[in-house]
Amino acid sequence: MRKIISGNEALAIGAYRASASFASGYPGTPSSEILEHTKTFEDIKVQWASNEKSAFEQALGASIAGRRSFVTMKHVGLNVAADSLMSASYTGVNAGFVVVVADDPGMHSSQNEQDTRLFAKFAQVPILEPSDAKEAMGFMQYAFALSEEYDTPVIVRSTTRVSHTQEMAYFDMHKLGGYENKLLVKDISKYVLVPKNAIARHKKLLERNAKLQKLSNETPINRIEQGTLNIGIITSGVSYLYAKELLPNANYLKIGLSWPFPIEIAREFVKNLDKVIVIEELEPYIEEQLKAGGIYVEGKKFFPQDGEFNLDIVEEGLAKASFLEKTPKKYFEVPDLPARPPVLCPGCPHRPVFDILHSLRVYVTGDIGCYTLGAAAPLSSIHTTVCMGASISMGYGLAKASLNHKVVSVIGDSTFLHTGLQPLIDAYVNNVAYTVIILDNSITAMTGGQPDATSGFNIKNEPTHKVDLENLVRSIGIERVFKVDQYDYQTTKEIIEQEVNTKELSVIIATRPCVLAPKKIKEIPYLVIADKCIDCKRCLRVGCPAIGYKDNKAYIIEDSCTGCALCAKVCPTNAIVKGDVNE
Amino acid sequence: MNKSIIFCGVGGDGIITASNICANALLRANFDVKKSEVHGMSQRGGSVNAFLIYGKKVYSLLPAKASVDYMFASEKLEALRSVDYMNEASIALINDRIVPIVGAKIDQDEINQYLNSFPFEQNIINFNEVAKLHNMQKGVNTIMLGYFSKIIEIDKKHFTRAIADTLNPKLIDINIEAFEIGLNLS
């Protein structure tokens, strides 16, 4: 068929065509849609996991059971699953096992820029780097075959631009065929990594590397494209496309399998060329591999090591390397405009909590999710955000170290179950006195509303068991556990204030569901009675995008207002009322 | 020669859907098509861009600055934010409205002055008013697409099929109607 597909959709189709029958993952932009597409294939058992480590090991288990399996995550998710990856490289696999990792150069929605190729080298597992959606589909199929043939996990590394690009592709939706599930294997010497076995497995791994090194120089996905100009470009991923657009007639070494590095092809490639450069996003991985192999070509001298590439950046670099002359262009200058940063949605149940925390002037350790936006003005009430689960552990450290500041940790339900539970246990057994607020909106909202363990339904929207956070927290032994409804602003404020001033560990579970998922919630919008508005701007301080300000008065944008009434509750003159009252 | 379009607007505005319909229409019109967008944080009311490149054979996933042929902007401030992608020969279709930004003062006259200072062709129309007139507030972007199809000179039949391909079956008829409204707008 002929269709426009995204890179993430292509990865799902590739897995299906390769007869994968198990998939797990933890949502994270830009990887989330891979499983969302995978769920449409009935032959694949698919689910979200609590975190990437759990997802990784589920898929590894399925592989050992004899089923082709894969796991999806974003680059920072691989940090969480790194423990498993390092050892899975030793155990190897039974049926094909593929680890799909989506990097985010440019940090469109991430806390850092990591280059997963370095993880592949570290763990000594092959890594494939598709340039676009079409390649993503083919590479996914190839990855399963490689995994089985070489008895290794294989990483497929996407990037934001590959995952979220859509392009036209011709493909058929049938399975490739010729593949049958394997039998479950009991092989203690392979899968039990006690030192005696692991020592033997390490040797196997090194033998495998030698074979993979040979493969890397032979595989057609590492290919030389002859050009008519006497210059060469060594590149991978999306950088290839930008270069090709600008210099279609150069010679290319296009790298699809980048660890082990195809050093012999590179040697062959540079031999007859006057000038060769490397174009790669993020780390100088290819450049270092070349230099380690005695091939001295430059890359990062011309191209930045940070941020996402685009045509302008690649053109600039090619010009610096004297590969082309920049076409003079007249740029229109963008005037100095106020930034339009992302904000908490109108009606978001996190907003009242941040408004309260702001007014209490406490130190707040935050976490990864929509609620990170509580750090933005005017709420300005999150003071740290480092990585998944870090709010509770950092709050622990802060509370122990600082006697003068009241500390509160905020964390979402999905993040709490990801890596927040363990540090809460630490806080309990070590008697740390501070307040943890679990912002339980019963969904993984930031990444598009995927269900988590508190949602009560699964990825296919079927009803399922759900975790009761209150019971879970109480079962640790914590006694000061409170449930609040954030829309009941006054009570929520009283309880938070009370707990902040109590010298014991307490957990407050804020229970309002997300306004967007699983279904959009919209009540009657509110409006401002202009005569009563005294221009105190208190309602503006809650940072709601549905509240505007004109001619020294606040007003409410009817289309946007969800009727949460937070602004009405903080208004000192009762100037904000439900829309239908006055009509 | 390949052509490119920038779609710009505010997160949650339907920019991604509009660009999907357009990509599908161009596919129907037998072009090679590549589309790229920024997800994630932009879903929460931030600035959103989508890029579309079409032609005989497309390599790059993104267009270069000062090289975009057409702009589809659902908001004036966001149109202005992306003018560095435009050149003198570009053509823009801009919805004549400004979405407020939390904590920022926006001077409407200043925004208009800025826009007027650029020499490329600008079609600035208040599509929200048009939509209100036809009682079709939710079809603003599709009405815009109807008008836009004339600018990029792509036949209506490709767009109506693209609408049918892209949208929820319940929404197809109403959106085709909205598309016609835009198409017939002079």
XYZ file of C-alpha atoms in Angstrom, chain A residues 151-509:
359
model
C 22.391 -13.959 19.971
C 22.291 -10.372 21.170
C 19.867 -7.586 22.015
C 19.890 -5.065 19.161
C 19.227 -1.355 19.663
C 17.289 0.594 17.043
C 17.992 4.267 17.629
C 15.444 6.731 16.395
C 15.574 10.491 16.951
C 12.734 13.003 17.319
C 12.979 13.945 13.664
C 12.755 10.304 12.523
C 10.028 9.361 14.994
C 7.814 12.349 14.309
C 8.404 12.814 10.613
C 5.768 11.541 8.278
C 6.566 10.525 4.771
C 5.106 8.654 1.891
C 5.991 4.993 1.780
C 5.078 1.940 -0.261
C 4.867 -1.235 1.784
C 2.756 -4.282 2.334
C 1.183 -5.169 5.632
C 1.906 -8.888 5.499
C 4.349 -10.621 7.741
C 7.625 -11.469 6.072
C 7.167 -15.162 6.680
C 9.790 -17.825 7.164
C 9.798 -17.251 10.882
C 8.443 -19.484 13.596
C 8.366 -18.997 17.344
C 11.041 -20.823 19.263
C 10.723 -23.100 22.267
C 11.266 -21.855 25.781
C 14.812 -22.658 26.777
C 16.166 -23.692 30.146
C 19.844 -22.895 29.924
C 21.207 -22.017 33.333
C 24.738 -21.472 32.106
C 23.469 -18.816 29.668
C 20.789 -17.008 31.615
C 22.001 -17.140 35.215
C 24.732 -14.550 35.513
C 26.569 -15.819 38.568
C 30.278 -15.093 38.175
C 31.173 -18.554 36.879
C 28.592 -18.331 34.084
C 29.150 -14.642 33.425
C 32.870 -15.182 32.955
C 32.087 -17.667 30.218
C 29.418 -15.422 28.737
C 31.852 -12.502 28.580
C 34.123 -14.599 26.385
C 31.143 -15.508 24.176
C 30.301 -11.826 23.951
C 33.807 -11.017 22.750
C 33.594 -13.747 20.120
C 30.251 -12.310 19.050
C 31.814 -8.866 18.740
C 34.398 -10.198 16.311
C 31.632 -11.641 14.141
C 29.598 -8.465 14.369
C 32.650 -6.438 13.397
C 32.885 -8.503 10.220
C 29.169 -8.103 9.590
C 29.397 -4.335 9.990
C 31.825 -4.196 7.068
C 29.649 -6.442 4.939
C 26.085 -5.393 5.662
C 24.381 -3.461 2.855
C 23.052 -0.906 5.334
C 26.576 0.424 5.642
C 27.027 1.542 2.100
C 29.167 3.706 -0.126
C 27.326 5.941 -2.548
C 29.568 7.064 -5.381
C 29.306 10.687 -6.407
C 30.870 12.810 -9.086
C 32.588 15.314 -6.781
C 35.930 14.358 -5.282
C 34.750 14.908 -1.718
C 33.422 12.455 0.837
C 30.915 12.596 3.652
C 30.609 9.977 6.372
C 27.253 10.252 8.076
C 24.278 8.526 9.708
C 20.693 9.177 10.753
C 18.950 12.377 9.697
C 22.272 14.127 8.986
C 22.510 12.007 5.834
C 19.292 13.491 4.465
C 20.320 17.091 5.059
C 23.712 16.527 3.459
C 22.180 14.702 0.516
C 19.779 17.571 -0.074
C 22.644 20.066 -0.128
C 25.318 18.001 -1.876
C 23.647 15.245 -3.884
C 26.821 14.627 -5.915
C 29.315 14.063 -3.108
C 30.544 10.575 -2.207
C 28.787 9.171 0.833
C 29.558 6.540 3.393
C 26.079 6.122 4.842
C 26.198 4.242 8.106
C 23.141 2.277 9.226
C 24.834 -0.135 11.670
C 27.115 2.077 13.710
C 28.366 -0.294 16.413
C 30.513 -2.214 15.757
C 31.845 0.472 13.486
C 32.516 -0.468 9.819
C 36.139 0.637 9.927
C 37.239 -1.372 6.866
C 34.626 0.247 4.634
C 35.691 3.620 5.993
C 39.320 2.854 5.080
C 38.249 1.904 1.591
C 36.063 4.987 1.323
C 38.665 7.605 2.273
C 41.422 6.103 0.111
C 40.702 7.892 -3.145
C 39.179 11.079 -1.835
C 40.860 14.426 -1.330
C 38.637 15.578 1.493
C 36.358 13.678 3.816
C 34.290 14.990 6.740
C 31.899 13.471 9.263
C 28.381 14.818 9.800
C 26.610 13.470 12.880
C 24.179 14.840 15.451
C 25.227 15.061 19.126
C 28.380 13.179 20.123
C 31.436 12.774 17.858
C 30.859 9.020 17.945
C 31.690 8.233 14.309
C 34.556 10.696 14.360
C 36.121 9.010 17.389
C 35.697 5.560 15.883
C 37.468 6.750 12.740
C 40.283 8.417 14.630
C 40.717 5.340 16.839
C 41.047 3.374 13.622
C 43.754 5.720 12.363
C 41.599 7.681 9.934
C 42.008 11.358 10.677
C 38.971 13.152 9.380
C 37.261 16.081 11.053
C 33.624 16.443 12.025
C 32.855 18.420 15.136
C 35.287 21.086 13.966
C 32.548 22.088 11.511
C 29.326 20.954 13.151
C 27.912 21.604 16.627
C 27.909 18.938 19.336
C 24.652 20.226 20.808
C 21.173 20.731 19.457
C 19.269 19.254 16.581
C 20.610 19.577 13.040
C 18.682 21.153 10.191
C 19.513 22.278 6.674
C 20.858 25.641 7.814
C 23.245 24.137 10.365
C 24.474 21.475 7.944
C 24.928 24.060 5.199
C 26.901 26.249 7.582
C 29.172 23.327 8.484
C 29.684 22.286 4.877
C 30.625 25.864 4.068
C 33.127 25.945 6.958
C 34.656 22.761 5.580
C 34.824 24.419 2.131
C 32.560 21.718 0.694
C 30.190 24.305 -0.698
C 29.665 28.010 -0.902
C 26.730 29.237 1.086
C 23.999 30.643 -1.081
C 23.477 34.224 0.048
C 20.002 34.557 1.495
C 18.013 37.423 2.792
C 16.540 36.517 6.144
C 13.633 38.394 7.573
C 14.397 39.144 11.158
C 11.963 37.856 13.761
C 11.001 40.752 16.034
C 11.459 40.511 19.762
C 8.297 38.621 20.719
C 7.187 37.318 24.089
C 7.858 33.565 24.206
C 4.840 31.295 24.182
C 5.962 28.603 26.598
C 3.846 25.547 27.321
C 1.537 26.029 30.300
C -0.701 23.893 32.490
C -4.031 23.417 30.706
C -7.107 25.416 31.749
C -8.710 23.420 34.551
C -5.524 21.446 35.262
C -5.807 20.008 38.792
C -2.107 20.692 39.421
C -2.669 24.463 39.286
C -4.401 24.848 42.701
C -1.639 22.816 44.379
C 1.064 25.048 42.913
C -0.873 28.172 43.808
C -1.022 26.934 47.399
C 2.657 25.946 47.487
C 3.574 29.337 46.061
C 1.668 31.120 48.802
C 3.258 28.930 51.514
C 6.766 29.794 50.239
C 8.097 26.270 50.759
C 10.973 24.653 48.879
C 9.544 22.253 46.320
C 11.393 19.388 44.664
C 9.652 18.477 41.434
C 9.721 15.691 38.927
C 9.181 14.785 35.269
C 5.682 15.313 33.885
C 3.126 18.028 33.110
C 3.512 19.342 36.634
C 7.091 20.357 35.830
C 5.334 23.353 34.286
C 4.633 24.479 37.862
C 8.192 25.850 37.694
C 7.135 28.452 35.112
C 6.035 31.953 36.068
C 3.723 33.055 37.515
C 3.328 29.866 39.594
C 7.135 29.568 39.971
C 6.809 26.921 42.625
C 9.107 24.065 41.648
C 12.759 24.455 42.547
C 14.358 21.246 41.281
C 13.637 18.864 38.396
C 16.330 16.353 37.544
C 14.962 13.007 36.429
C 12.165 10.492 37.001
C 11.565 9.842 40.698
C 14.142 12.371 41.900
C 11.581 14.622 43.598
C 11.150 12.333 46.588
C 14.800 11.334 46.967
C 16.038 14.900 46.549
C 13.347 16.138 48.910
C 14.663 13.556 51.396
C 18.176 14.914 51.056
C 17.049 18.500 51.315
C 14.871 17.836 54.333
C 17.732 16.033 56.111
C 20.315 18.646 55.233
C 18.381 21.828 55.767
C 16.845 22.659 59.087
C 15.555 26.040 58.042
C 13.477 25.250 55.026
C 10.187 23.473 54.776
C 10.427 20.951 51.965
C 7.666 19.496 49.831
C 8.087 16.943 47.040
C 5.571 16.793 44.216
C 5.283 13.786 41.922
C 2.684 12.425 39.509
C 1.031 9.027 39.801
C 2.879 7.551 36.831
C 6.235 8.930 37.980
C 5.596 7.803 41.561
C 5.076 4.237 40.379
C 8.063 4.560 38.000
C 10.760 5.371 40.562
C 9.142 7.364 43.358
C 8.051 4.487 45.573
C 11.546 3.333 46.530
C 12.790 6.689 47.856
C 9.517 7.064 49.781
C 10.341 3.788 51.513
C 13.794 5.184 52.311
C 12.237 8.324 53.753
C 9.936 6.222 55.926
C 12.535 3.870 57.338
C 14.951 6.729 57.969
C 12.443 8.969 59.711
C 12.741 11.908 57.371
C 10.158 14.564 58.161
C 8.738 16.256 55.098
C 5.661 16.265 52.893
C 5.205 14.354 49.675
C 2.297 15.323 47.417
C 1.304 12.713 44.871
C -0.508 14.523 42.073
C -2.705 11.608 41.099
C -4.509 12.517 37.878
C -4.723 8.780 37.054
C -2.971 9.066 33.701
C 0.453 9.678 32.131
C -0.616 13.071 30.878
C 2.545 14.716 29.549
C 3.132 12.150 26.837
C -0.424 12.158 25.563
C -2.548 10.402 28.167
C -1.283 6.839 28.261
C -2.817 4.708 31.017
C -0.697 3.781 34.045
C -1.243 1.480 36.989
C -3.723 3.873 38.606
C -5.900 4.303 35.488
C -8.038 1.166 35.630
C -7.713 0.465 31.912
C -4.882 -0.720 29.701
C -3.296 0.399 26.425
C -6.149 -1.201 24.478
C -8.675 0.661 26.617
C -9.857 -2.553 28.254
C -10.797 -2.367 31.952
C -8.124 -3.765 34.247
C -6.980 -3.801 37.883
C -5.789 -0.563 39.331
C -3.416 0.327 42.112
C -4.912 2.214 45.047
C -2.229 4.726 45.962
C -3.566 5.333 49.456
C -3.421 1.640 50.332
C -0.004 1.357 48.749
C 1.428 4.243 50.741
C -0.198 3.112 53.975
C 1.173 -0.384 53.460
C 4.693 1.029 53.746
C 3.728 2.003 57.262
C 3.272 5.741 56.747
C 0.424 6.943 58.954
C -0.055 10.541 57.917
C -1.758 9.923 54.581
C -4.392 12.369 53.325
C -6.565 12.479 50.264
C -7.656 15.842 48.906
C -9.686 17.119 45.997
C -7.741 20.078 44.625
C -10.895 21.728 43.340
C -11.876 22.049 46.999
C -9.251 24.759 47.293
C -9.762 25.766 50.916
C -9.609 22.247 52.394
C -6.630 21.336 50.220
C -4.843 24.461 51.405
C -5.573 23.716 55.058
C -4.266 20.165 54.813
C -1.105 21.108 52.928
C -0.422 23.917 55.398
C -1.031 21.621 58.351
C 1.290 18.922 57.024
C 4.048 21.325 56.046
C 4.051 22.483 59.653
C 4.030 18.986 61.143
C 7.426 17.450 61.796
C 6.646 14.015 60.419
C 6.674 12.276 57.080
C 3.325 12.738 55.404
C 1.831 11.928 52.040
C -0.986 13.941 50.508
C -2.708 12.369 47.534
